[in-house]
Amino acid sequence: MDTELLYDMSPYARIYKDGRVERLLGTETVPPSLDEKTGVQSKDVAISPDSAVSVRLYIPKAATDSLQKLPVLVYFHGGGFIIESAQSPTYHNYLNALVAEANIIAISVDYRRAPEHPLPAAYDDSWTTLKWVASHSTRNGPEDWLNSHANLKKVFMAGDSAGANIINNMGIRLGEEKLNGIEFRGGIMVHPYFWGDEPLPLETTEPKKRSLIRDLWRAASPTTPGCDDPLMNPATDPRLSSFNVNRVLICVAEKDIFRQRGWYYKEVLSESGWSGVVEVMEAPGEDHIFHLSNPSCDNAAKMMKKLVTFVNEDK
């Protein structure tokens, strides 16, 4: 067994030269369930014949006995494309709470992870999921919860960190390839995982921190030209103006290393020729994904309220 390290990305993961991956975080899983605290029911569904992509579906239990059609939220988890999963207790608990608060259906995407499946695998799996959701538009898709209870004229995307990066990619793809029978009403990017070779004003210049992010990105996308890759730095993407979601909420945190990138994304998206509306919500005194690590804090409650309003304000 080769013990030589290719990337030491502690405290997240270590990748060895023989291809082995040691994930140090985000490996815990919980089964789907009926959550007694929130009254939200969940189940896991394989959406492709080879089961490469699966989703965890969430629905308020009360909705299964109702004729009301609920907005749909497609959720992409974070973890640098390398750690975490849709079965993680962190995401499971968060989505139970969000689904209950907002009274929506959520679809948490379990995309394939790098480095075993380097990018664009996560993007391709996410797109496959959006196509699968759209396949229910005539109420005869493969999943009964969506046929019976989903309002596909009100579909939202949300994701944190790498999941927010995925939303950017999906929005651009939606501008290039139309999905019929489904209307995307908004995108929620929480602490988006964007970067660049050169530091932005106020962004950290500390070599160790910058090299960790660079290594994480290279581990996920080994053929990348670097952090100015349009997939990692949307400011370099000539296709950004085709981003086909017309409302975007970006959540940033004051102490997050990616804070400046969230604000910068608002700027470059607004100036790209894109015609939508983008707003930023900043959490003072907080760090990256604070709402997942400390969901009961005041700022997490404010953010939850904002997300609930965002998906319900055009009801």
Coordinates of C-alpha atoms in Angstrom, one line a residue:
M1 CA 0.0 0.0 0.0
D2 CA 1.4 3.3 -1.1
T3 CA 1.5 5.7 1.9
E4 CA 2.8 8.7 0.0
L5 CA 0.4 11.6 0.0
L6 CA -0.7 13.4 -3.1
Y7 CA -2.8 16.0 -1.2
D8 CA -3.0 16.5 2.6
M9 CA -6.2 18.5 2.9
S10 CA -6.6 18.0 6.7
P11 CA -9.0 18.5 8.4
Y12 CA -11.1 17.4 5.4
A13 CA -9.4 14.6 3.6
R14 CA -6.1 13.0 2.6
I15 CA -5.6 11.7 -0.9
Y16 CA -2.7 9.2 -1.5
K17 CA -0.7 8.7 -4.7
D18 CA -2.1 5.2 -5.1
G19 CA -5.6 6.7 -5.4
R20 CA -6.8 5.9 -1.9
V21 CA -9.0 8.6 -0.2
E22 CA -9.2 9.1 3.5
R23 CA -12.2 11.2 4.4
L24 CA -11.8 12.8 7.8
L25 CA -15.1 14.6 7.9
G26 CA -18.6 14.1 6.6
T27 CA -18.6 10.3 6.6
E28 CA -21.5 9.7 9.0
T29 CA -24.9 8.8 7.6
V30 CA -28.5 8.5 8.8
P31 CA -31.4 6.6 7.2
P32 CA -34.4 8.4 5.8
S33 CA -37.3 8.5 8.3
L34 CA -40.5 10.1 9.5
D35 CA -39.0 12.9 11.6
E36 CA -41.3 13.2 14.7
K37 CA -40.0 16.6 15.6
T38 CA -40.8 18.3 12.3
G39 CA -43.4 15.9 10.8
V40 CA -41.3 15.6 7.7
Q41 CA -41.1 12.3 5.9
S42 CA -38.0 11.3 3.8
K43 CA -37.0 8.4 1.5
D44 CA -34.0 7.6 -0.8
V45 CA -34.6 7.1 -4.5
A46 CA -32.1 5.9 -7.2
I47 CA -32.8 8.1 -10.2
S48 CA -30.6 6.5 -12.8
P49 CA -30.7 2.9 -14.0
D50 CA -27.2 2.2 -12.8
S51 CA -27.9 3.9 -9.5
A52 CA -24.9 6.3 -9.9
V53 CA -27.1 9.1 -8.8
S54 CA -29.6 9.0 -6.0
V55 CA -31.7 11.6 -4.1
R56 CA -33.2 11.9 -0.7
L57 CA -36.7 13.2 -1.0
Y58 CA -38.4 15.2 1.8
I59 CA -42.1 16.0 2.1
P60 CA -44.2 17.3 5.0
K61 CA -46.2 14.3 6.2
A62 CA -49.4 16.4 6.2
A63 CA -49.0 17.1 2.5
T64 CA -49.3 13.5 1.5
D65 CA -53.0 13.6 2.4
S66 CA -53.6 16.9 0.7
L67 CA -54.3 17.9 -2.9
Q68 CA -52.2 21.0 -2.5
K69 CA -49.2 21.2 -4.8
L70 CA -46.0 22.4 -3.1
P71 CA -43.0 24.3 -4.3
V72 CA -39.9 22.1 -4.9
L73 CA -36.4 22.8 -3.7
V74 CA -33.5 20.9 -5.3
Y75 CA -30.6 20.9 -2.8
F76 CA -26.9 20.4 -3.5
H77 CA -24.8 19.6 -0.4
G78 CA -21.4 21.1 0.2
G79 CA -18.0 19.5 1.0
G80 CA -15.6 20.7 -1.7
F81 CA -17.0 18.0 -4.1
I82 CA -15.0 15.5 -1.9
I83 CA -16.7 15.0 1.5
E84 CA -20.3 14.8 2.8
S85 CA -23.4 13.2 1.3
A86 CA -27.1 13.6 1.1
Q87 CA -27.3 11.0 3.9
S88 CA -25.2 13.1 6.3
P89 CA -27.0 13.8 9.6
T90 CA -26.0 17.5 9.1
Y91 CA -28.0 17.8 5.8
H92 CA -30.7 15.5 6.9
N93 CA -31.6 17.5 10.0
Y94 CA -31.2 20.8 8.2
L95 CA -33.6 19.8 5.3
N96 CA -36.1 18.4 7.8
A97 CA -36.2 21.8 9.4
L98 CA -36.3 23.8 6.1
V99 CA -39.0 21.6 4.6
A100 CA -41.2 22.0 7.7
E101 CA -40.7 25.7 7.9
A102 CA -41.2 26.5 4.2
N103 CA -43.9 23.8 3.5
I104 CA -42.1 22.5 0.4
I105 CA -40.8 19.3 -1.1
A106 CA -37.0 19.0 -1.1
I107 CA -34.8 16.8 -3.3
S108 CA -31.3 16.4 -1.8
V109 CA -28.9 15.3 -4.6
D110 CA -26.4 12.6 -3.8
Y111 CA -24.0 13.3 -6.6
R112 CA -20.8 11.3 -7.2
R113 CA -17.8 12.7 -5.4
A114 CA -14.2 13.4 -6.3
P115 CA -11.5 12.3 -6.5
E116 CA -12.9 8.8 -7.4
H117 CA -15.3 10.6 -9.8
P118 CA -13.6 13.9 -10.7
L119 CA -15.5 16.9 -12.0
P120 CA -17.6 17.2 -14.1
A121 CA -19.2 14.1 -12.5
A122 CA -21.0 16.2 -9.8
Y123 CA -22.2 18.7 -12.4
D124 CA -23.4 15.9 -14.7
D125 CA -25.2 14.1 -11.9
S126 CA -26.9 17.3 -10.8
W127 CA -28.1 18.0 -14.3
T128 CA -29.4 14.4 -14.5
T129 CA -31.4 15.1 -11.4
L130 CA -32.9 18.3 -12.8
K131 CA -33.9 16.3 -15.9
W132 CA -35.4 13.7 -13.7
V133 CA -37.4 16.3 -11.8
A134 CA -38.7 17.7 -15.1
S135 CA -39.8 14.3 -16.2
H136 CA -42.7 14.6 -13.7
S137 CA -44.2 17.6 -15.4
T138 CA -47.0 15.6 -17.0
R139 CA -47.7 13.8 -13.7
N140 CA -46.5 10.5 -15.0
G141 CA -42.9 10.5 -13.9
P142 CA -41.3 7.6 -11.9
E143 CA -41.8 9.2 -8.4
D144 CA -45.3 9.4 -7.0
W145 CA -44.5 12.1 -4.4
L146 CA -43.6 14.4 -7.3
N147 CA -46.4 13.4 -9.6
S148 CA -49.0 14.0 -6.8
H149 CA -47.6 16.8 -4.7
A150 CA -45.0 18.9 -6.6
N151 CA -45.7 22.3 -8.3
L152 CA -43.1 22.2 -11.0
K153 CA -43.9 25.8 -11.9
K154 CA -42.2 26.7 -8.7
V155 CA -38.8 25.0 -8.5
F156 CA -35.8 26.4 -6.6
M157 CA -32.2 25.4 -6.3
A158 CA -30.3 25.8 -3.1
G159 CA -26.8 24.7 -1.9
D160 CA -24.0 25.6 0.3
S161 CA -20.3 25.9 -0.5
A162 CA -19.6 23.4 -3.4
G163 CA -23.4 23.0 -3.7
A164 CA -23.6 26.8 -4.4
N165 CA -20.9 26.3 -7.0
I166 CA -23.1 23.6 -8.6
I167 CA -26.0 26.1 -8.8
N168 CA -23.9 28.5 -10.9
N169 CA -23.1 25.6 -13.3
M170 CA -26.7 24.5 -13.5
G171 CA -28.0 28.0 -14.1
I172 CA -25.6 28.5 -17.0
R173 CA -26.6 25.0 -18.4
L174 CA -30.3 26.0 -18.1
G175 CA -29.5 28.9 -20.4
E176 CA -28.0 26.6 -23.0
E177 CA -30.3 23.5 -22.8
K178 CA -34.0 24.2 -22.0
L179 CA -35.8 21.8 -19.6
N180 CA -39.4 21.7 -20.6
G181 CA -42.3 21.6 -18.1
I182 CA -40.4 23.0 -15.2
E183 CA -39.9 26.6 -14.1
F184 CA -37.0 27.7 -11.9
R185 CA -38.0 30.6 -9.7
G186 CA -34.8 31.2 -7.8
G187 CA -31.4 30.1 -6.6
I188 CA -30.0 30.2 -3.1
M189 CA -26.2 30.2 -2.9
V190 CA -25.0 29.8 0.7
H191 CA -21.3 30.6 1.2
P192 CA -20.4 29.8 -2.4
Y193 CA -17.2 27.9 -3.1
F194 CA -15.6 30.2 -5.7
W195 CA -12.0 31.3 -5.9
G196 CA -9.4 32.8 -8.1
D197 CA -5.6 32.7 -8.7
E198 CA -5.3 36.3 -7.5
P199 CA -6.7 37.5 -4.2
L200 CA -9.6 39.9 -4.2
P201 CA -9.4 43.1 -2.1
L202 CA -9.8 42.1 1.6
E203 CA -9.4 38.4 0.8
T204 CA -6.8 36.4 2.6
T205 CA -3.3 36.4 1.1
E206 CA -2.0 33.8 3.5
P207 CA -0.2 31.2 1.3
K208 CA -1.1 28.2 3.4
K209 CA -4.9 29.0 3.3
R210 CA -4.8 29.8 -0.4
S211 CA -2.9 26.6 -1.2
L212 CA -5.4 24.4 0.8
I213 CA -8.2 25.8 -1.4
R214 CA -6.1 25.3 -4.5
D215 CA -5.4 21.7 -3.6
L216 CA -9.0 21.0 -2.8
W217 CA -10.0 22.3 -6.2
R218 CA -7.2 20.4 -8.0
A219 CA -8.2 17.2 -6.2
A220 CA -11.8 17.6 -7.4
S221 CA -10.8 18.7 -10.9
P222 CA -7.4 17.3 -11.8
T223 CA -7.4 18.6 -15.4
T224 CA -8.2 22.2 -14.3
P225 CA -6.0 25.0 -15.5
G226 CA -6.2 26.5 -11.9
C227 CA -8.5 28.6 -9.7
D228 CA -9.3 30.9 -12.6
D229 CA -11.0 28.0 -14.3
P230 CA -14.5 29.4 -15.1
L231 CA -16.0 26.6 -13.0
M232 CA -14.2 28.0 -9.9
N233 CA -14.0 31.7 -10.9
P234 CA -17.3 32.7 -12.6
A235 CA -15.8 36.1 -13.4
T236 CA -13.7 34.4 -16.1
D237 CA -16.8 32.6 -17.7
P238 CA -18.0 34.3 -20.9
R239 CA -21.3 32.3 -20.6
L240 CA -22.3 33.9 -17.2
S241 CA -24.9 36.2 -18.8
S242 CA -26.9 33.1 -19.9
F243 CA -27.5 32.1 -16.3
N244 CA -31.2 31.2 -16.6
V245 CA -32.6 31.8 -13.1
N246 CA -33.9 35.3 -12.6
R247 CA -33.8 35.6 -8.8
V248 CA -30.7 34.8 -6.7
L249 CA -30.0 35.1 -3.0
I250 CA -26.4 34.8 -1.9
C251 CA -25.7 34.2 1.7
V252 CA -22.2 35.2 3.0
A253 CA -20.7 35.1 6.5
E254 CA -18.4 37.8 7.8
K255 CA -15.5 35.5 8.9
D256 CA -15.8 33.1 6.0
I257 CA -12.7 32.8 3.8
F258 CA -15.1 32.8 0.8
R259 CA -17.0 36.0 1.9
Q260 CA -15.5 38.2 -0.8
R261 CA -16.2 35.7 -3.5
G262 CA -19.9 35.8 -2.6
W263 CA -20.0 39.6 -2.9
Y264 CA -17.9 39.5 -6.1
Y265 CA -20.3 37.0 -7.7
K266 CA -23.1 39.5 -7.2
E267 CA -21.1 42.1 -8.9
V268 CA -20.0 40.0 -11.9
L269 CA -23.4 38.5 -12.4
S270 CA -25.1 41.9 -12.3
E271 CA -22.6 43.3 -14.8
S272 CA -22.6 40.3 -17.1
G273 CA -25.7 41.3 -19.0
W274 CA -27.8 38.9 -17.0
S275 CA -31.2 40.5 -16.4
G276 CA -32.3 39.0 -13.0
V277 CA -32.3 40.3 -9.5
V278 CA -29.6 39.3 -7.0
E279 CA -29.3 40.1 -3.3
V280 CA -26.8 39.3 -0.6
M281 CA -27.5 38.5 3.0
E282 CA -24.5 38.7 5.3
A283 CA -24.3 37.1 8.8
P284 CA -22.1 39.2 11.1
G285 CA -19.5 37.4 13.2
E286 CA -20.1 34.0 11.6
D287 CA -17.9 31.6 9.6
H288 CA -18.3 29.1 6.8
I289 CA -21.5 27.0 7.0
F290 CA -22.2 28.2 10.6
H291 CA -25.9 27.5 10.0
L292 CA -25.1 23.8 9.7
S293 CA -22.7 23.5 12.6
N294 CA -24.8 25.7 14.9
P295 CA -28.4 25.6 13.5
S296 CA -30.0 27.0 16.7
C297 CA -28.0 30.3 16.8
D298 CA -29.7 33.6 16.1
N299 CA -28.0 34.2 12.8
A300 CA -29.0 30.7 11.6
A301 CA -32.6 31.4 12.6
K302 CA -32.6 34.7 10.6
M303 CA -31.1 32.9 7.6
M304 CA -33.7 30.2 7.8
K305 CA -36.5 32.8 7.9
K306 CA -34.9 34.5 4.9
L307 CA -34.8 31.3 2.9
V308 CA -38.4 30.4 3.8
T309 CA -39.5 33.9 2.6
F310 CA -37.5 33.6 -0.6
V311 CA -39.2 30.4 -1.7
N312 CA -42.7 31.5 -0.6
E313 CA -42.8 35.2 -1.6
D314 CA -44.3 34.6 -5.0
K315 CA -47.1 32.3 -3.8

